[in-house]
Short mmCIF file of C-alpha atoms in Angstrom, two decimals:
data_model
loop_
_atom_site.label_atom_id
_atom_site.label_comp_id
_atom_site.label_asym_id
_atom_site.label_seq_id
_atom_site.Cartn_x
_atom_site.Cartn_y
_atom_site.Cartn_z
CA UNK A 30 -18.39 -3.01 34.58
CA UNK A 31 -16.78 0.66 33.65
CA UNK A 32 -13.41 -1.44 32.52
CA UNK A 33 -15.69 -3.77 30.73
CA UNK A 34 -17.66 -0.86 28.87
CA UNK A 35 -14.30 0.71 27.97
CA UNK A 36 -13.19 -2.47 26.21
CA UNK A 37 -16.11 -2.71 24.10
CA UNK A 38 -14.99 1.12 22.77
CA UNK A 39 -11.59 0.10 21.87
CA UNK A 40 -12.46 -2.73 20.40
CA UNK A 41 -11.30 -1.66 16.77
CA UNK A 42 -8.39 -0.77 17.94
CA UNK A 43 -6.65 -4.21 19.56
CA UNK A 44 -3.09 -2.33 19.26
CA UNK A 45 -4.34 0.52 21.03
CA UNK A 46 -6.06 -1.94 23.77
CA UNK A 47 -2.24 -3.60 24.16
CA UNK A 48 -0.95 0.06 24.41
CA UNK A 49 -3.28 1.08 27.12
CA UNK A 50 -2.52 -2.03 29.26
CA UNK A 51 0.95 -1.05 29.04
CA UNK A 52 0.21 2.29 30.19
CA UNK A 53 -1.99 0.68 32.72
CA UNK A 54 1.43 -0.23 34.36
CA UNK A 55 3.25 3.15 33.54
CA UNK A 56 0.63 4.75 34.78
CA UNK A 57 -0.01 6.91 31.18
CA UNK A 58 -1.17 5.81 27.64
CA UNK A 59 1.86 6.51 24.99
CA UNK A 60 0.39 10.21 24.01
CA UNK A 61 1.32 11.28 27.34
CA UNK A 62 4.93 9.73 27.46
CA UNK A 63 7.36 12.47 27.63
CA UNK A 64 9.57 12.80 24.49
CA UNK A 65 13.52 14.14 24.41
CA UNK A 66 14.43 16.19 21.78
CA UNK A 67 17.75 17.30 21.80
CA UNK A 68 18.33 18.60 25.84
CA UNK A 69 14.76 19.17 26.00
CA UNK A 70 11.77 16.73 27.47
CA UNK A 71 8.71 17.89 26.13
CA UNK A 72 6.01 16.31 29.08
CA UNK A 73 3.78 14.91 26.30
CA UNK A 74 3.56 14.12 22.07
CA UNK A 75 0.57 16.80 21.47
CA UNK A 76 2.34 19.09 19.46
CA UNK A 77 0.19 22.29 18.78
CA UNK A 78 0.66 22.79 14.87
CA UNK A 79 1.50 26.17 13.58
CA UNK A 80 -1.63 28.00 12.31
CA UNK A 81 -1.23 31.66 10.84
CA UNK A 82 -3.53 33.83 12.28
CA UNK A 83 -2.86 36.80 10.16
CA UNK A 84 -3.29 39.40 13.00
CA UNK A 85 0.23 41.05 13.77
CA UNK A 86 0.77 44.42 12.80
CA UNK A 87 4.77 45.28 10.76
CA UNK A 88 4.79 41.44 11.78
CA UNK A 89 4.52 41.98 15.92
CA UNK A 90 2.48 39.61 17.27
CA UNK A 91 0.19 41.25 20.13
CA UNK A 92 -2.79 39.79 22.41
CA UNK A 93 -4.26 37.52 20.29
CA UNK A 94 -1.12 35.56 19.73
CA UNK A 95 -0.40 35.68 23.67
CA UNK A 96 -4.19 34.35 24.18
CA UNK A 97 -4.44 32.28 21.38
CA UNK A 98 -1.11 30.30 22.00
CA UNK A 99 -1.33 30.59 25.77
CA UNK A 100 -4.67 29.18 25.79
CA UNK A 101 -3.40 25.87 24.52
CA UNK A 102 -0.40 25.53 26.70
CA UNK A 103 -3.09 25.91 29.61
CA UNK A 104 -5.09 23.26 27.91
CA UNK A 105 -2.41 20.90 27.91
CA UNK A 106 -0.11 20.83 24.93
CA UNK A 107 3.03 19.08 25.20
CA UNK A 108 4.73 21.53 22.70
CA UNK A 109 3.14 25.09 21.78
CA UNK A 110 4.27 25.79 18.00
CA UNK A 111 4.04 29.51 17.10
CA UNK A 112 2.95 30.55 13.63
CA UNK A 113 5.24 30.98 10.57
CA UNK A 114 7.13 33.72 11.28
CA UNK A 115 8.89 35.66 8.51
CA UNK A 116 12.87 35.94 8.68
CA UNK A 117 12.22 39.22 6.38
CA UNK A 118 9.48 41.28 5.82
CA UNK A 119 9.26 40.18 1.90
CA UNK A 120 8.91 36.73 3.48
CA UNK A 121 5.72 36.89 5.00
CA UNK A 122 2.56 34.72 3.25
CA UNK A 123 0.68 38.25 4.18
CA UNK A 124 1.19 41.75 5.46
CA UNK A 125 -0.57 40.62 8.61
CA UNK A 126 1.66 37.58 9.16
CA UNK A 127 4.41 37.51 12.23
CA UNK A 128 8.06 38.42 11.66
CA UNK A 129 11.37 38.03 13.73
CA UNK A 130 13.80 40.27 11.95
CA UNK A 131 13.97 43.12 14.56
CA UNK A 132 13.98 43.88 18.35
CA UNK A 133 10.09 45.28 18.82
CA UNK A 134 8.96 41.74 17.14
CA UNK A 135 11.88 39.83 19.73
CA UNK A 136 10.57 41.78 22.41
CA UNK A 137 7.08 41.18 21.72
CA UNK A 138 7.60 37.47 21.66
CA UNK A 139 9.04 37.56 24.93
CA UNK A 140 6.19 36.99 27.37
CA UNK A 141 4.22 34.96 24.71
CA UNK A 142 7.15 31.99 25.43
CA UNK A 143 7.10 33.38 28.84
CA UNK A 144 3.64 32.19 29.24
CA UNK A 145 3.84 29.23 27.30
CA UNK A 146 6.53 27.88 29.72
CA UNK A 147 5.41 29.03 32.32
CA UNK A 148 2.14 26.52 32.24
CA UNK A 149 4.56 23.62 31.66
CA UNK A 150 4.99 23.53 27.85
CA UNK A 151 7.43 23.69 25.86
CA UNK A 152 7.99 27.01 23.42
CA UNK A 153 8.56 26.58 20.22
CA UNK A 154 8.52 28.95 16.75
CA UNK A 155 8.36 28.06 13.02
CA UNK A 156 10.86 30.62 10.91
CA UNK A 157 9.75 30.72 7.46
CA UNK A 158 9.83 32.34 4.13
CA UNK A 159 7.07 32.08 1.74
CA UNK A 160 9.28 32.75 -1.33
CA UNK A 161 7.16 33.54 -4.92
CA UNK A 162 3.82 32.95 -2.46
CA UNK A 163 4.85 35.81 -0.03
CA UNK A 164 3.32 39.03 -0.24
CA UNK A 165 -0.95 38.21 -0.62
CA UNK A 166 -3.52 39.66 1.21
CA UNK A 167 -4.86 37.75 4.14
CA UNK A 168 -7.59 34.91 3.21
CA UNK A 169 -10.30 36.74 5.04
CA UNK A 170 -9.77 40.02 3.58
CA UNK A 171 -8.95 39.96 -0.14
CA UNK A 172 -9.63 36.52 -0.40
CA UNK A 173 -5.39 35.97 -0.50
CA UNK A 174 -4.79 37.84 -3.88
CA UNK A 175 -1.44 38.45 -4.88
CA UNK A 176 0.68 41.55 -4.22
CA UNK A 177 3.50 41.42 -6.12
CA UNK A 178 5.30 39.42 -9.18
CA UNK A 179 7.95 37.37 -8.11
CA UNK A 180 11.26 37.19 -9.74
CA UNK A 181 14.46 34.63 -9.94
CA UNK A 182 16.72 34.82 -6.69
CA UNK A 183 19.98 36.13 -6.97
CA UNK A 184 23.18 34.60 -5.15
CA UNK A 185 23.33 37.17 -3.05
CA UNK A 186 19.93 37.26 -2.32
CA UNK A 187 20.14 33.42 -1.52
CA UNK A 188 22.78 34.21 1.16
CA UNK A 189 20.78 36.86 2.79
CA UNK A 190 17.78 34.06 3.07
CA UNK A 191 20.70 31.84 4.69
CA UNK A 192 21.63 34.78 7.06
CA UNK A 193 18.29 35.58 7.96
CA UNK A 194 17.01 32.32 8.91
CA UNK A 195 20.12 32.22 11.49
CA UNK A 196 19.49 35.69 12.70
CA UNK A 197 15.53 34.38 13.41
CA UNK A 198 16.89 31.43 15.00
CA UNK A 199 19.32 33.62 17.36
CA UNK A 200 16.24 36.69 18.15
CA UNK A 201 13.89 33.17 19.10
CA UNK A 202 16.37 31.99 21.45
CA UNK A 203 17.07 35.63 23.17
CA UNK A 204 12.78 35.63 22.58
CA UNK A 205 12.50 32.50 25.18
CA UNK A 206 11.99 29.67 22.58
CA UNK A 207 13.47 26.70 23.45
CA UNK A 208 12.33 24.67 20.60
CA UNK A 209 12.84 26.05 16.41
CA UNK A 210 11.23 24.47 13.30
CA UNK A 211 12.11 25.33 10.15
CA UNK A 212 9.44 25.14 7.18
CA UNK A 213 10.14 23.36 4.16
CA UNK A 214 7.18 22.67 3.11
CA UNK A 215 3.31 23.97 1.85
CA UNK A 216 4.84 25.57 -1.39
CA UNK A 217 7.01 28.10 -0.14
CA UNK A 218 10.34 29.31 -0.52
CA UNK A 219 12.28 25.70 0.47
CA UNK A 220 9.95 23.54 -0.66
CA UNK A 221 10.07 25.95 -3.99
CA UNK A 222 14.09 25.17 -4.21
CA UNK A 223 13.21 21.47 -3.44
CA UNK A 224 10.76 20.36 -6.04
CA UNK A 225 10.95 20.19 -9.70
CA UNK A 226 7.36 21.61 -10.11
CA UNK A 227 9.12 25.12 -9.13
CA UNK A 228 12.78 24.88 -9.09
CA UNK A 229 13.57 25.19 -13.17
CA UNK A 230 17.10 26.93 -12.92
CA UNK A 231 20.28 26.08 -14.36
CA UNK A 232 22.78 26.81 -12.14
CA UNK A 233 24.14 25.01 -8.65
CA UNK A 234 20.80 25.77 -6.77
CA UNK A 235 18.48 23.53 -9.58
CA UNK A 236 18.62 20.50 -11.60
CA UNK A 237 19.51 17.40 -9.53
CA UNK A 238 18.36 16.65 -6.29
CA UNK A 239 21.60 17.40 -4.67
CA UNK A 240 21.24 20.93 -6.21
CA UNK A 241 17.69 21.23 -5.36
CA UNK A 242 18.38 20.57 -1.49
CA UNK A 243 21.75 23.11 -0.89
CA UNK A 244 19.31 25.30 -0.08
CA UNK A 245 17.28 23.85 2.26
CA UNK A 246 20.66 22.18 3.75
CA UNK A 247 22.38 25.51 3.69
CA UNK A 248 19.82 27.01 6.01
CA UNK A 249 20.00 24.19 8.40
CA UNK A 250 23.29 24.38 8.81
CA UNK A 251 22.90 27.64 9.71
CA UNK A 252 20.25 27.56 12.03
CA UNK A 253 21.59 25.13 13.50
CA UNK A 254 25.21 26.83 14.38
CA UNK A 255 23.00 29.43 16.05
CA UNK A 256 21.20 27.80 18.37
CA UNK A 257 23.16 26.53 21.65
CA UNK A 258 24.40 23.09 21.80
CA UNK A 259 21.04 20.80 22.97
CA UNK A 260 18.71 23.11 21.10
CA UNK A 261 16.11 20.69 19.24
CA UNK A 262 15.99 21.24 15.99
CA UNK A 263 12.87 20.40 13.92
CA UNK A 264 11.62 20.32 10.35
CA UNK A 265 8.31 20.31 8.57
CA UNK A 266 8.74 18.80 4.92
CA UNK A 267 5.83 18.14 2.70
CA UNK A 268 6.35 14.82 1.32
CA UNK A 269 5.00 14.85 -1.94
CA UNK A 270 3.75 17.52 -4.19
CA UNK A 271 0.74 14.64 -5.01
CA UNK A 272 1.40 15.22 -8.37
CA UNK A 273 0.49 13.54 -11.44
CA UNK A 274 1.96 12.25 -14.52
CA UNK A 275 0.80 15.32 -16.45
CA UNK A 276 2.63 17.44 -13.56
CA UNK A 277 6.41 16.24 -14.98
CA UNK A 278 8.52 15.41 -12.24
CA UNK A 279 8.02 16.89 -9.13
CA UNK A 280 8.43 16.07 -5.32
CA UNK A 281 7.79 12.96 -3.59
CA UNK A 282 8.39 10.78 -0.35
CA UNK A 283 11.41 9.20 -1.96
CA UNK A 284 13.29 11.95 -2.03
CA UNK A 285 12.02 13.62 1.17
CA UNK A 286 13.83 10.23 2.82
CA UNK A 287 16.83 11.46 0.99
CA UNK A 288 16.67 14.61 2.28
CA UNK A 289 15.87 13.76 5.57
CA UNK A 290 18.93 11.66 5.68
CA UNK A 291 21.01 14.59 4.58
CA UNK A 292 19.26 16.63 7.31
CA UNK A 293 20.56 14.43 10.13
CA UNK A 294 23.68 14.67 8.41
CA UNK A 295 24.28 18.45 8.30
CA UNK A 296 22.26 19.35 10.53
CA UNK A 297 21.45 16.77 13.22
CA UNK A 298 17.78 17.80 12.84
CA UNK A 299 15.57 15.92 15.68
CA UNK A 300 12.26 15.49 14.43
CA UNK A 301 11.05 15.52 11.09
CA UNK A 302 7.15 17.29 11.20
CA UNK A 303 5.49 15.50 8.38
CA UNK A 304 3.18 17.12 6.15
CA UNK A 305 2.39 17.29 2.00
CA UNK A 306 1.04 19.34 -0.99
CA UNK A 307 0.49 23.28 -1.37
CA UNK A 308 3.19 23.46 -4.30
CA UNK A 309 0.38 22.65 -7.05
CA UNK A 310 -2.94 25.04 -7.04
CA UNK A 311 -5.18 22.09 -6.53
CA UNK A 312 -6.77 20.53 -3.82
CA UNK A 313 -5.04 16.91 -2.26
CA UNK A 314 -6.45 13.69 -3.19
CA UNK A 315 -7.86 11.31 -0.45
CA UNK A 316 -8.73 13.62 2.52
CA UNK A 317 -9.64 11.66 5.31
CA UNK A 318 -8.55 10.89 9.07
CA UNK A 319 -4.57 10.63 9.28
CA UNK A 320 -4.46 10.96 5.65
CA UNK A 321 -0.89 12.00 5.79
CA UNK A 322 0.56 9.43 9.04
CA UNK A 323 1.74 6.84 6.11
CA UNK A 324 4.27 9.62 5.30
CA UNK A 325 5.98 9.93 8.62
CA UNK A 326 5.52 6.44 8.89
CA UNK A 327 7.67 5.59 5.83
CA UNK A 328 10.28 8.83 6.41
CA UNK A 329 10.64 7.38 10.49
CA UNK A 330 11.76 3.49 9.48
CA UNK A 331 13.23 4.45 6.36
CA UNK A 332 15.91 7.04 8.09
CA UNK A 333 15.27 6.19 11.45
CA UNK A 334 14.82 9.93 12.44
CA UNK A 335 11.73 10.59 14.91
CA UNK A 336 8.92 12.05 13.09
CA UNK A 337 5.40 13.94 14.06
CA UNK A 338 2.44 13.03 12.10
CA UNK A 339 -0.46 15.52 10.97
CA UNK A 340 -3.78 15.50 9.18
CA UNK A 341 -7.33 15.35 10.20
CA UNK A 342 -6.12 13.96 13.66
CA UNK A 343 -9.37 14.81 16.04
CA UNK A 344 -9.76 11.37 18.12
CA UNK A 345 -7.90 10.95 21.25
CA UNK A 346 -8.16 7.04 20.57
CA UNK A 347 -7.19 7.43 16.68
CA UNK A 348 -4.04 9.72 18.23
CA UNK A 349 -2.95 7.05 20.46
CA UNK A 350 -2.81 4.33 17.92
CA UNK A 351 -0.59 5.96 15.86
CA UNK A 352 2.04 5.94 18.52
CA UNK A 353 1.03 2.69 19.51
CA UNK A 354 1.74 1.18 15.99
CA UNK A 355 5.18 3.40 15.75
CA UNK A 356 4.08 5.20 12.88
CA UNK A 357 5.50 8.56 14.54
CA UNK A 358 6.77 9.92 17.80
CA UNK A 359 4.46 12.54 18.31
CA UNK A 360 1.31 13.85 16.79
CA UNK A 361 0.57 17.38 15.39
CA UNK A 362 -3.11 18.85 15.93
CA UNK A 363 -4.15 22.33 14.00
CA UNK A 364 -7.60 22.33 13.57
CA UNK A 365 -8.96 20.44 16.52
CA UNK A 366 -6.83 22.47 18.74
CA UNK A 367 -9.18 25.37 17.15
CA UNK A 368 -12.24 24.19 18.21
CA UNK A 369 -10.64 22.44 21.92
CA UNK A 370 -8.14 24.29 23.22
CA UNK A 371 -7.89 21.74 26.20
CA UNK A 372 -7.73 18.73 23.65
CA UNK A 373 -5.48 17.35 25.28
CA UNK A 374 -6.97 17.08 28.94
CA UNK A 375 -10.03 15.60 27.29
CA UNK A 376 -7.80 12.93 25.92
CA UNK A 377 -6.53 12.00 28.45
CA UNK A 378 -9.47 11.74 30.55
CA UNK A 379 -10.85 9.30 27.55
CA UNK A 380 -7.62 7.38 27.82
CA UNK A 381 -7.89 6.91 31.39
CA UNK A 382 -5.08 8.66 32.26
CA UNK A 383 -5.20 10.57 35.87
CA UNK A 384 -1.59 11.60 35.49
CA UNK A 385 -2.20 14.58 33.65
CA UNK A 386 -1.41 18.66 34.68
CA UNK A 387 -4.43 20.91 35.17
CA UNK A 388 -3.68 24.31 35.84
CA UNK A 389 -4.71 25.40 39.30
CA UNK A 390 -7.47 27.36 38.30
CA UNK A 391 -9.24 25.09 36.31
CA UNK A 392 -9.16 21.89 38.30
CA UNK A 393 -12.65 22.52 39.14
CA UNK A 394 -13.32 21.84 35.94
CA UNK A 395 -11.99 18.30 35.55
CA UNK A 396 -12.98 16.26 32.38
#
């Protein structure tokens, strides 16, 4: 009867019902598969997004970022993503974002990955720089307004952004991070140097697409010289500026394939985290459920690089179909993981899988 009922609830979702007979015999649906990257096995593909809190102080993260990300490694998360963290102070999207360009934030970071590990997931941290949309007051108190003009980057202010990102890299591996993204996308500094819609200089950093990407491929590089051998490497692109004709040329999931490809190349990058927009000040067409999965989808056959998929992904059900069709490898939640920090043990109780870790003091509490 129960096995009977559950059919009748899949049953939109006959690749999903295949799936789950499979992990019948595995013992786990596909969400809860570990995953490799690099040396590391992450125990399952629920990847906590990064979400900025805007709540350090000189860029130190503090309590909240200890509770905030430790309460979804106790809920279950395969992978705990910390927030955008600034490889310079003039980097951060607001005063109140997190930073890694010194020892007090390093040391502060310390038992935040402590923690995270220590309830079997794995640590990682996304280094970023916001570029000409650095420097704005947080959303919830001056509704984001800008603090400052920006200007043109120098050459030897694009080196320092190289050097930076590889000293962040290095202070999150002494920091307990076992796992670094970096961000490339949303409209900031990379992305900026990647699409047409920003990039309009003249020199070796702008004009064709193999100018528009040194920079992104630059920092790569470096980040990934300083991370030990086996370190995964990941990277979230936007991939498209969904732009329209009136927009001129501009970003788009042709050349984020082409860019991914040159990732792999330089940098041996080992999963692609696939988002879009926040380069044009408009909202994105077509907002609905996995509105973004056909772009990791297309990026994943097209280079054959392992990709994470985001956007409006709430439904344990509508997660596990996306790895059941191999449209991506793992699956990025941000604002579900807000409102269920143990997500991902009620997924798996809805998948029927038993084969799930509950920390000790919450088994009590079983879904």
């Amino acid at each position: 009867m129960a096995a009977s009922l559950r059919a009748a609830r899949l049953g939109n979702y006959p690749a999903l019902r295949s799936c789950l007979a499979r992990g019948r015999t595995r013992g786990r649906p596909l969400l809860f598969e570990p995953i490799k990257l690099g040396d590391v096995v992450v125990p399952n593909r629920i990847f906590l997004s990064p979400m900025c809190m805007y709540s350090a102080q000189n860029g130190v993260p503090n309590n909240w970022h200890l509770v905030h990300l430790g309460a979804r490694a106790a809920g279950g998360c395969g992978l705990v993503m910390a927030e955008a963290t600034a490889v310079v102070p003039e980097g951060r999207i607001s005063p109140n974002d997190t930073g890694i360009w010194n020892d007090q934030q390093e040391a502060a970071w310390r038992p935040i990955a402590d923690f995270i590990r220590s309830q079997g997931s794995v640590a990682a941290i996304q280094l970023a720089h916001a570029g000409r949309k650095a420097c704005t007051a947080a959303p919830f108190v001056e509704g984001g307004r800008p603090l400052w003009t920006p200007r043109e980057m120098s050459e030897t202010d694009i080196q320092a952004v190289v050097d930076a990102f590889a000293e962040g890299a290095t202070r999150a591996v002494r920091a307990g991070f076992q796992v670094v993204e970096i961000h490339m996308a949303h409209g900031y500094l990379l992305h900026q140097f990647l699409s047409p819609v920003a990039n309009r200089r003249t020199d070796r950093w702008g004009g064709s697409l193999e100018n528009r990407m040194r920079l992104p491929l630059a920092v790569a590089a470096a980040v990934r010289q300083a991370l030990p051998a086996g370190a995964p490497l990941l990277v979230r692109i936007s991939a498209t500026d969904w732009a329209d004709l009136l927009d001129g040329p501009s970003w788009d999931v042709g050349q984020s394939c082409a860019l991914v490809r040159a990732l792999r190349e330089v940098a041996g990058v080992d999963l692609v985290d696939v988002s879009s927009g926040g380069m044009l000040p408009r909202g994105v067409p077509g907002v609905g459920p996995g509105y973004q999965v056909p772009f990791a989808e297309r990026i994943r056959k097209d280079t054959g690089v392992p990709t994470g998929a985001v956007g409006l992904i709430t439904q344990a059900r509508q997660a596990e179909q996306i790895l059941a069709e191999g449209r991506a490898d793992a699956v990025f939640l941000a604002r579900e993981m807000l409102r269920d920090p143990h997500w991902p043990l009620r997924a798996a109780a809805e998948l029927g899988s038993a084969d799930v870790r509950y920390p000790p003091q919450y088994e009590r509490g079983k879904f």
